[in-house]
């Protein structure tokens, strides 16, 4: 059996003591990830690899129960919950089998988790008044263009069939 086969949760006392700092709140989660808040399991990998594939459990699956973690902000958690990334139990699973050893696959899983959290914690910057005015101007132009196209379409339909008014 491997040395990284079982990494499990954090005690409830520790969970109450930790909270997101201002920097972590801006990012959307605590980084580096707290130890023991996710479960890592190893399994046999698939694909090419020769005999090593049959002898070693090199594939890594990182499982994180999104609803029960304290180190992800509410907006990031809500974004993940609204996506289709969770299984029926509300867990997010990230797997990796790119390498022939567990340590590299574990690092890859943690990087994938960080990229996923970064994607879901992104908050677009607020638009400036000039940008809002430009968007409104472009929306007005699009609306006028659509009306013109409708008038032209109606004219052409009437031209082809004089009985339609």
Coordinates of N, CA, C and O in Angstrom, one line a residue:
X1 N 0.8 -1.2 0.0 CA 0.0 0.0 0.0 C 0.9 1.2 0.0 O 2.0 1.2 0.4
X2 N 0.4 2.3 -0.5 CA 1.2 3.6 -0.6 C 1.1 4.4 0.7 O 0.3 4.3 1.5
X3 N 2.0 5.4 0.7 CA 2.1 6.3 1.8 C 1.1 7.4 1.8 O 0.8 8.1 2.7
X4 N 0.5 7.7 0.6 CA -0.4 8.8 0.4 C -1.8 8.3 0.2 O -2.7 9.0 -0.3
X5 N -2.1 7.0 0.6 CA -3.4 6.4 0.3 C -4.5 7.0 1.1 O -5.6 7.0 0.7
X6 N -4.3 7.5 2.3 CA -5.4 8.0 3.1 C -5.1 9.3 3.8 O -4.4 9.3 4.8
X7 N -5.6 10.4 3.3 CA -5.5 11.7 3.9 C -6.9 12.2 4.1 O -7.6 12.4 3.1
X8 N -7.3 12.3 5.3 CA -8.7 12.6 5.6 C -8.9 13.9 6.3 O -8.0 14.6 6.6
X9 N -10.2 14.2 6.7 CA -10.6 15.5 7.2 C -9.9 16.1 8.3 O -9.0 15.6 8.9
X10 N -10.4 17.3 8.7 CA -9.9 18.1 9.8 C -10.9 18.1 10.9 O -12.1 18.0 10.7
X11 N -10.4 18.2 12.2 CA -11.3 18.2 13.3 C -12.2 19.4 13.3 O -11.9 20.5 12.8
X12 N -13.4 19.3 14.0 CA -14.3 20.4 14.0 C -13.8 21.6 14.8 O -14.1 22.7 14.4
X13 N -13.0 21.4 15.8 CA -12.4 22.5 16.6 C -11.5 23.4 15.7 O -11.6 24.6 15.7
X14 N -10.7 22.7 14.9 CA -9.8 23.4 14.0 C -10.6 24.2 12.9 O -10.2 25.3 12.6
X15 N -11.7 23.6 12.5 CA -12.5 24.2 11.4 C -13.1 25.5 11.9 O -13.2 26.5 11.2
X16 N -13.5 25.6 13.2 CA -14.1 26.8 13.7 C -13.0 27.9 13.9 O -13.4 29.0 13.8
X17 N -11.8 27.5 14.2 CA -10.8 28.5 14.5 C -10.3 29.2 13.2 O -9.9 30.4 13.2
X18 N -10.3 28.5 12.1 CA -9.7 29.0 10.9 C -10.8 29.8 10.1 O -11.9 29.4 10.0
X19 N -10.4 30.9 9.5 CA -11.3 31.6 8.6 C -10.5 32.3 7.5 O -9.2 32.3 7.6
X20 N -11.1 32.8 6.5 CA -10.4 33.4 5.4 C -9.9 34.8 5.7 O -10.6 35.6 6.3
X21 N -8.6 35.0 5.4 CA -8.1 36.4 5.6 C -8.6 37.2 4.4 O -9.2 36.7 3.5
X22 N -8.2 38.5 4.5 CA -8.7 39.4 3.4 C -8.1 39.0 2.1 O -8.8 39.0 1.0
X23 N -6.8 38.6 2.1 CA -6.2 38.2 0.8 C -6.8 36.9 0.3 O -7.0 36.7 -0.9
X24 N -7.1 35.9 1.2 CA -7.7 34.7 0.8 C -9.1 34.9 0.3 O -9.6 34.2 -0.6
X25 N -9.8 35.8 0.9 CA -11.2 36.1 0.5 C -11.2 36.7 -0.9 O -12.0 36.4 -1.7
X26 N -10.2 37.5 -1.2 CA -10.1 38.1 -2.5 C -9.8 37.0 -3.6 O -10.4 36.9 -4.6
X27 N -8.9 36.0 -3.2 CA -8.6 34.9 -4.0 C -9.8 33.9 -4.1 O -10.0 33.4 -5.2
X28 N -10.5 33.7 -3.1 CA -11.6 32.8 -3.1 C -11.4 31.5 -2.3 O -12.3 30.8 -2.1
X29 N -10.2 31.3 -1.8 CA -9.8 30.1 -1.1 C -8.5 30.3 -0.4 O -7.7 31.2 -0.7
X30 N -8.2 29.5 0.6 CA -6.9 29.5 1.3 C -5.9 28.7 0.5 O -6.2 27.6 0.0
X31 N -4.8 29.3 0.2 CA -3.7 28.6 -0.5 C -2.4 28.9 0.3 O -2.1 30.0 0.6
X32 N -1.5 27.9 0.5 CA -1.7 26.5 0.1 C -2.8 25.8 0.8 O -3.2 26.2 1.9
X33 N -3.4 24.8 0.2 CA -4.5 24.1 0.7 C -4.2 23.5 2.1 O -3.1 23.0 2.3
X34 N -5.1 23.7 3.1 CA -4.8 23.1 4.4 C -4.7 21.6 4.3 O -5.4 20.9 3.5
X35 N -3.8 21.0 5.0 CA -3.6 19.5 5.0 C -4.8 18.8 5.6 O -5.4 19.3 6.5
X36 N -5.2 17.7 5.0 CA -6.2 16.9 5.5 C -7.6 17.3 5.2 O -8.5 16.7 5.8
X37 N -7.9 18.2 4.3 CA -9.2 18.7 4.0 C -9.8 18.0 2.8 O -10.9 18.2 2.4
X38 N -9.0 17.2 2.2 CA -9.4 16.4 1.0 C -8.9 15.0 1.2 O -8.0 14.7 2.0
X39 N -9.6 14.1 0.5 CA -9.2 12.7 0.5 C -8.5 12.3 -0.7 O -9.0 12.6 -1.8
X40 N -7.4 11.6 -0.6 CA -6.6 11.1 -1.8 C -6.6 9.6 -1.7 O -6.3 9.0 -0.7
X41 N -7.0 9.0 -2.9 CA -6.9 7.6 -3.0 C -6.1 7.3 -4.3 O -6.0 8.0 -5.2
X42 N -5.4 6.1 -4.2 CA -4.7 5.7 -5.4 C -5.3 4.4 -6.0 O -6.1 3.7 -5.3
X43 N -5.1 4.2 -7.3 CA -5.7 3.1 -7.9 C -4.8 2.7 -9.1 O -3.9 3.4 -9.5
X44 N -5.2 1.6 -9.7 CA -4.4 1.2 -10.9 C -4.7 2.1 -12.1 O -5.9 2.5 -12.3
X45 N -3.7 2.5 -12.8 CA -3.8 3.4 -13.9 C -4.2 2.6 -15.1 O -4.1 1.4 -15.2
X46 N -4.7 3.3 -16.2 CA -5.0 2.7 -17.4 C -4.1 3.2 -18.5 O -3.4 4.2 -18.3
X47 N -4.1 2.6 -19.7 CA -3.4 3.0 -20.8 C -2.0 2.4 -20.8 O -1.7 1.4 -20.2
X48 N -1.1 2.9 -21.7 CA 0.2 2.3 -21.9 C 1.1 2.4 -20.6 O 0.9 3.4 -19.8
X49 N 2.0 1.5 -20.4 CA 2.8 1.6 -19.2 C 3.5 0.3 -18.9 O 4.3 0.2 -18.0
X50 N 3.2 -0.7 -19.7 CA 3.9 -2.0 -19.5 C 3.7 -2.6 -18.2 O 2.6 -2.5 -17.6
X51 N 4.7 -3.3 -17.6 CA 4.5 -4.1 -16.4 C 4.3 -3.2 -15.2 O 3.6 -3.5 -14.3
X52 N 4.9 -2.0 -15.2 CA 4.7 -1.0 -14.1 C 3.2 -0.7 -13.9 O 2.8 -0.6 -12.8
X53 N 2.5 -0.7 -15.0 CA 1.0 -0.4 -14.9 C 0.3 -1.5 -14.1 O -0.6 -1.2 -13.3
X54 N 0.8 -2.7 -14.2 CA 0.1 -3.8 -13.5 C 0.6 -4.0 -12.0 O -0.1 -4.6 -11.2
X55 N 1.8 -3.4 -11.7 CA 2.3 -3.6 -10.4 C 2.1 -2.5 -9.4 O 2.1 -2.6 -8.2
X56 N 1.9 -1.3 -9.9 CA 1.8 -0.1 -9.1 C 0.4 0.6 -9.2 O -0.2 0.6 -10.3
X57 N 0.0 1.2 -8.1 CA -1.2 2.0 -8.1 C -0.7 3.5 -8.3 O -0.4 4.1 -7.3
X58 N -0.7 3.9 -9.5 CA -0.1 5.2 -9.8 C -1.2 6.3 -10.1 O -0.9 7.5 -9.9
X59 N -2.4 5.9 -10.4 CA -3.4 6.9 -10.7 C -3.9 7.5 -9.3 O -4.1 6.7 -8.3
X60 N -4.1 8.8 -9.3 CA -4.5 9.5 -8.0 C -5.8 10.1 -8.3 O -6.1 10.7 -9.3
X61 N -6.7 9.9 -7.3 CA -8.0 10.6 -7.3 C -8.1 11.5 -6.0 O -8.0 11.0 -4.9
X62 N -8.3 12.8 -6.2 CA -8.4 13.7 -5.1 C -9.9 14.0 -5.0 O -10.5 14.5 -5.9
X63 N -10.5 13.8 -3.8 CA -11.9 14.0 -3.6 C -12.1 15.1 -2.5 O -11.5 15.0 -1.5
X64 N -12.9 16.1 -2.8 CA -13.1 17.2 -1.9 C -14.6 17.4 -1.8 O -15.3 17.6 -2.7
X65 N -15.1 17.4 -0.5 CA -16.5 17.6 -0.3 C -16.7 19.1 -0.2 O -16.3 19.7 0.8
X66 N -17.2 19.7 -1.2 CA -17.3 21.2 -1.3 C -18.2 21.8 -0.3 O -17.9 22.9 0.3
X67 N -19.2 21.2 0.1 CA -20.2 21.8 1.1 C -19.6 21.9 2.5 O -20.0 22.7 3.3
X68 N -18.6 21.0 2.8 CA -18.1 21.0 4.2 C -16.8 21.6 4.4 O -16.2 21.4 5.4
X69 N -16.3 22.4 3.5 CA -14.9 23.0 3.7 C -15.0 24.4 4.1 O -15.9 25.2 3.6
X70 N -14.2 24.8 5.0 CA -14.2 26.2 5.5 C -13.3 27.1 4.8 O -13.3 28.3 4.9
X71 N -12.4 26.6 4.0 CA -11.3 27.3 3.4 C -11.6 27.8 2.0 O -10.8 28.4 1.3
X72 N -12.9 27.6 1.5 CA -13.3 28.1 0.2 C -14.4 29.2 0.5 O -15.3 29.0 1.3
X73 N -14.3 30.3 -0.1 CA -15.2 31.4 0.1 C -16.6 31.0 -0.4 O -16.8 30.1 -1.2
X74 N -17.6 31.8 0.1 CA -19.0 31.5 -0.2 C -19.3 31.6 -1.7 O -20.0 30.8 -2.3
X75 N -18.7 32.7 -2.3 CA -19.0 32.9 -3.8 C -18.3 31.9 -4.6 O -18.9 31.4 -5.6
X76 N -17.1 31.4 -4.2 CA -16.5 30.3 -5.0 C -17.2 29.0 -4.8 O -17.5 28.3 -5.8
X77 N -17.7 28.7 -3.6 CA -18.4 27.5 -3.3 C -19.7 27.5 -4.1 O -20.1 26.6 -4.7
X78 N -20.4 28.7 -4.2 CA -21.7 28.8 -4.9 C -21.5 28.6 -6.4 O -22.3 27.9 -7.1
X79 N -20.4 29.1 -6.9 CA -20.1 28.9 -8.3 C -19.8 27.5 -8.7 O -20.3 27.0 -9.7
X80 N -19.1 26.8 -7.8 CA -18.8 25.4 -8.0 C -20.1 24.5 -7.9 O -20.4 23.6 -8.7
X81 N -21.0 24.9 -6.9 CA -22.2 24.2 -6.7 C -23.1 24.3 -7.9 O -23.9 23.4 -8.2
X82 N -23.1 25.5 -8.6 CA -24.0 25.7 -9.7 C -23.4 25.1 -11.0 O -24.1 25.1 -12.0
X83 N -22.2 24.6 -11.0 CA -21.7 23.9 -12.2 C -22.0 22.5 -12.1 O -22.6 22.0 -11.2
X84 N -21.6 21.7 -13.2 CA -21.9 20.3 -13.2 C -20.7 19.5 -12.8 O -20.5 18.4 -13.3
X85 N -19.8 20.0 -11.9 CA -18.6 19.3 -11.5 C -18.8 18.4 -10.4 O -17.9 17.6 -10.1
X86 N -19.9 18.5 -9.6 CA -20.1 17.7 -8.4 C -20.8 16.4 -8.7 O -21.6 16.3 -9.6
X87 N -20.5 15.4 -7.9 CA -21.2 14.1 -8.0 C -22.5 14.2 -7.1 O -22.8 15.2 -6.5
X88 N -23.2 13.1 -7.0 CA -24.5 13.1 -6.2 C -24.3 13.4 -4.8 O -25.2 14.0 -4.1
X89 N -23.1 13.1 -4.2 CA -22.8 13.4 -2.8 C -22.3 14.8 -2.6 O -22.0 15.1 -1.4
X90 N -22.2 15.6 -3.6 CA -21.6 16.9 -3.4 C -20.1 17.0 -3.4 O -19.6 17.9 -2.8
X91 N -19.5 16.0 -3.9 CA -18.0 15.9 -3.9 C -17.4 16.3 -5.2 O -18.0 15.9 -6.3
X92 N -16.3 17.0 -5.2 CA -15.6 17.3 -6.4 C -14.4 16.3 -6.5 O -13.7 16.1 -5.6
X93 N -14.3 15.6 -7.7 CA -13.2 14.7 -7.8 C -12.3 15.1 -9.0 O -12.8 15.4 -10.1
X94 N -11.0 15.1 -8.7 CA -10.0 15.4 -9.6 C -9.1 14.2 -9.7 O -8.6 13.7 -8.7
X95 N -8.8 13.8 -10.9 CA -7.9 12.6 -11.1 C -6.7 12.9 -12.0 O -6.7 13.9 -12.8
X96 N -5.6 12.2 -11.8 CA -4.5 12.3 -12.6 C -3.8 11.0 -12.8 O -3.6 10.2 -11.8
X97 N -3.3 10.7 -14.0 CA -2.5 9.5 -14.3 C -1.5 9.8 -15.4 O -1.1 8.9 -16.1
X98 N -1.0 11.1 -15.4 CA -0.1 11.5 -16.4 C 1.3 10.9 -16.2 O 2.1 10.8 -17.1
X99 N 1.6 10.6 -15.0 CA 3.0 10.2 -14.6 C 3.0 8.7 -14.2 O 1.9 8.1 -13.9
X100 N 4.2 8.1 -14.1 CA 4.3 6.8 -13.7 C 4.5 6.7 -12.2 O 4.7 5.6 -11.6
X101 N 4.5 7.8 -11.5 CA 4.6 7.7 -10.0 C 3.5 8.6 -9.3 O 3.0 9.5 -9.9
X102 N 3.2 8.2 -8.1 CA 2.1 8.8 -7.4 C 2.4 10.2 -7.0 O 1.5 11.1 -7.1
X103 N 3.6 10.6 -6.7 CA 3.9 11.9 -6.2 C 3.6 13.0 -7.3 O 3.0 14.0 -7.0
X104 N 4.1 12.7 -8.5 CA 3.8 13.6 -9.6 C 2.3 13.7 -9.9 O 1.8 14.8 -10.2
X105 N 1.6 12.6 -9.8 CA 0.2 12.6 -10.1 C -0.5 13.4 -9.0 O -1.5 14.1 -9.2
X106 N -0.1 13.3 -7.7 CA -0.7 14.0 -6.6 C -0.5 15.5 -6.8 O -1.4 16.3 -6.7
X107 N 0.7 15.9 -7.2 CA 1.0 17.3 -7.5 C 0.1 17.8 -8.6 O -0.4 18.9 -8.6
X108 N -0.1 17.0 -9.7 CA -0.9 17.4 -10.8 C -2.4 17.5 -10.3 O -3.0 18.5 -10.8
X109 N -2.8 16.7 -9.5 CA -4.2 16.8 -8.9 C -4.4 18.1 -8.2 O -5.4 18.8 -8.3
X110 N -3.4 18.4 -7.3 CA -3.5 19.7 -6.6 C -3.4 20.9 -7.5 O -4.1 21.9 -7.3
X111 N -2.6 20.8 -8.6 CA -2.6 21.9 -9.5 C -3.9 22.1 -10.3 O -4.4 23.2 -10.5
X112 N -4.5 20.9 -10.6 CA -5.8 21.0 -11.3 C -6.9 21.5 -10.4 O -7.7 22.3 -10.8
X113 N -6.8 21.2 -9.1 CA -7.8 21.7 -8.1 C -7.6 23.2 -8.0 O -8.6 24.0 -8.0
X114 N -6.3 23.7 -7.9 CA -6.1 25.1 -7.8 C -6.6 25.9 -9.1 O -7.2 26.9 -9.0
X115 N -6.4 25.3 -10.3 CA -6.9 26.0 -11.5 C -8.4 26.0 -11.5 O -9.0 27.0 -11.9
X116 N -9.0 24.9 -11.0 CA -10.5 24.9 -11.0 C -11.0 25.9 -10.0 O -12.0 26.7 -10.3
X117 N -10.4 26.1 -8.9 CA -10.8 27.1 -7.9 C -10.6 28.5 -8.4 O -11.4 29.4 -8.2
X118 N -9.5 28.7 -9.1 CA -9.2 30.0 -9.7 C -10.3 30.4 -10.7 O -10.7 31.5 -10.7
X119 N -10.7 29.4 -11.5 CA -11.7 29.7 -12.5 C -13.0 30.1 -11.9 O -13.7 31.0 -12.3
X120 N -13.4 29.4 -10.8 CA -14.7 29.6 -10.2 C -14.6 30.8 -9.2 O -15.7 31.2 -8.7
X121 N -13.5 31.3 -8.8 CA -13.4 32.4 -7.9 C -13.1 33.7 -8.6 O -13.0 34.8 -8.0
X122 N -13.0 33.7 -9.9 CA -12.8 34.9 -10.7 C -14.0 35.9 -10.6 O -15.1 35.5 -10.9
X123 N -13.7 37.1 -10.3 CA -14.7 38.1 -10.3 C -14.3 39.2 -11.3 O -13.2 39.8 -11.2
X124 N -15.1 39.3 -12.4 CA -14.7 40.3 -13.4 C -14.7 41.7 -12.8 O -15.5 42.0 -11.9
X125 N -13.8 42.6 -13.2 CA -13.7 43.9 -12.7 C -15.0 44.7 -13.1 O -15.6 44.4 -14.1
X126 N -15.3 45.7 -12.2 CA -16.5 46.5 -12.5 C -16.2 47.4 -13.7 O -15.1 47.9 -13.9
X127 N -17.3 47.6 -14.5 CA -17.1 48.4 -15.7 C -17.1 49.9 -15.3 O -17.8 50.3 -14.4
X128 N -16.3 50.7 -16.0 CA -16.2 52.1 -15.8 C -17.4 52.8 -16.5 O -18.1 52.2 -17.3
X129 N -17.7 54.0 -16.1 CA -18.9 54.7 -16.7 C -18.7 54.8 -18.2 O -19.7 54.7 -19.0
X130 N -17.5 55.0 -18.7 CA -17.2 55.1 -20.1 C -17.6 53.7 -20.8 O -18.2 53.7 -21.9
X131 N -17.2 52.6 -20.2 CA -17.5 51.3 -20.8 C -19.0 51.0 -20.8 O -19.5 50.5 -21.8
X132 N -19.6 51.4 -19.7 CA -21.1 51.3 -19.7 C -21.8 52.1 -20.8 O -22.7 51.6 -21.4
X133 N -21.3 53.3 -21.0 CA -21.9 54.2 -22.0 C -21.6 53.6 -23.4 O -22.5 53.6 -24.2
X134 N -20.4 53.0 -23.6 CA -20.1 52.4 -24.9 C -21.0 51.2 -25.1 O -21.5 51.0 -26.2
X135 N -21.2 50.4 -24.1 CA -22.1 49.2 -24.2 C -23.5 49.6 -24.6 O -24.2 49.0 -25.4
X136 N -24.0 50.7 -23.9 CA -25.4 51.2 -24.2 C -25.4 51.7 -25.7 O -26.4 51.4 -26.4
X137 N -24.4 52.4 -26.1 CA -24.4 52.9 -27.5 C -24.4 51.8 -28.5 O -25.2 51.8 -29.5
X138 N -23.6 50.7 -28.3 CA -23.6 49.6 -29.2 C -24.9 48.8 -29.2 O -25.3 48.3 -30.2
X139 N -25.5 48.7 -28.0 CA -26.8 48.0 -27.9 C -27.8 48.8 -28.7 O -28.7 48.2 -29.4
X140 N -27.8 50.1 -28.7 CA -28.8 50.9 -29.4 C -28.5 50.7 -30.9 O -29.5 50.6 -31.7
X141 N -27.3 50.7 -31.4 CA -27.0 50.5 -32.8 C -27.5 49.1 -33.2 O -28.0 49.0 -34.3
X142 N -27.2 48.1 -32.4 CA -27.7 46.8 -32.8 C -29.2 46.7 -32.9 O -29.8 46.1 -33.8
X143 N -29.9 47.4 -32.0 CA -31.4 47.4 -32.0 C -31.9 48.1 -33.3 O -32.8 47.6 -34.0
X144 N -31.3 49.2 -33.6 CA -31.7 50.0 -34.9 C -31.4 49.1 -36.1 O -32.2 49.1 -37.0
X145 N -30.2 48.4 -36.1 CA -29.9 47.6 -37.3 C -30.9 46.5 -37.4 O -31.3 46.1 -38.5
X146 N -31.3 45.9 -36.3 CA -32.3 44.8 -36.3 C -33.7 45.3 -36.9 O -34.3 44.6 -37.7
X147 N -34.1 46.5 -36.5 CA -35.3 47.1 -37.0 C -35.2 47.3 -38.5 O -36.2 47.0 -39.2
X148 N -34.1 47.8 -38.9 CA -33.9 48.0 -40.4 C -34.0 46.7 -41.2 O -34.6 46.7 -42.2
X149 N -33.3 45.7 -40.6 CA -33.4 44.4 -41.3 C -34.8 43.9 -41.4 O -35.2 43.3 -42.4
X150 N -35.6 44.1 -40.3 CA -37.0 43.6 -40.3 C -37.8 44.4 -41.3 O -38.6 43.8 -42.0
X151 N -37.6 45.7 -41.5 CA -38.3 46.5 -42.5 C -37.9 46.0 -43.9 O -38.8 45.8 -44.8
X152 N -36.6 45.8 -44.1 CA -36.2 45.3 -45.4 C -36.8 43.9 -45.7 O -37.2 43.7 -46.9
X153 N -36.8 43.1 -44.7 CA -37.4 41.7 -44.9 C -38.8 41.8 -45.3 O -39.3 41.1 -46.2
X154 N -39.6 42.7 -44.6 CA -41.0 42.8 -44.8 C -41.2 43.4 -46.3 O -42.1 42.9 -47.0
X155 N -40.4 44.3 -46.7 CA -40.5 44.9 -48.0 C -40.3 43.8 -49.1 O -41.0 43.7 -50.1
X156 N -39.2 43.0 -48.9 CA -38.9 42.0 -49.9 C -40.0 40.9 -49.9 O -40.3 40.4 -51.0
X157 N -40.6 40.6 -48.8 CA -41.7 39.6 -48.8 C -42.9 40.1 -49.6 O -43.5 39.4 -50.4
X158 N -43.2 41.4 -49.4 CA -44.3 42.0 -50.1 C -44.0 42.1 -51.6 O -44.9 42.0 -52.4
X159 N -42.8 42.3 -52.0 CA -42.4 42.5 -53.4 C -42.6 41.1 -54.1 O -43.0 41.1 -55.3
X160 N -42.3 40.0 -53.5 CA -42.4 38.7 -54.1 C -43.8 38.3 -54.2 O -44.2 37.7 -55.2
X161 N -44.7 38.6 -53.3 CA -46.1 38.2 -53.3 C -46.9 39.4 -53.1 O -47.1 39.9 -51.9
X162 N -47.6 40.0 -54.1 CA -48.3 41.2 -54.0 C -49.6 41.0 -53.2 O -50.2 42.0 -52.7
X163 N -50.0 39.8 -52.9 CA -51.3 39.5 -52.2 C -51.1 39.5 -50.7 O -52.0 39.6 -49.9
X164 N -49.8 39.5 -50.2 CA -49.5 39.6 -48.8 C -49.3 41.0 -48.4 O -48.5 41.7 -49.0
X165 N -50.1 41.5 -47.5 CA -49.9 42.8 -47.0 C -49.6 42.9 -45.5 O -50.1 42.4 -44.7

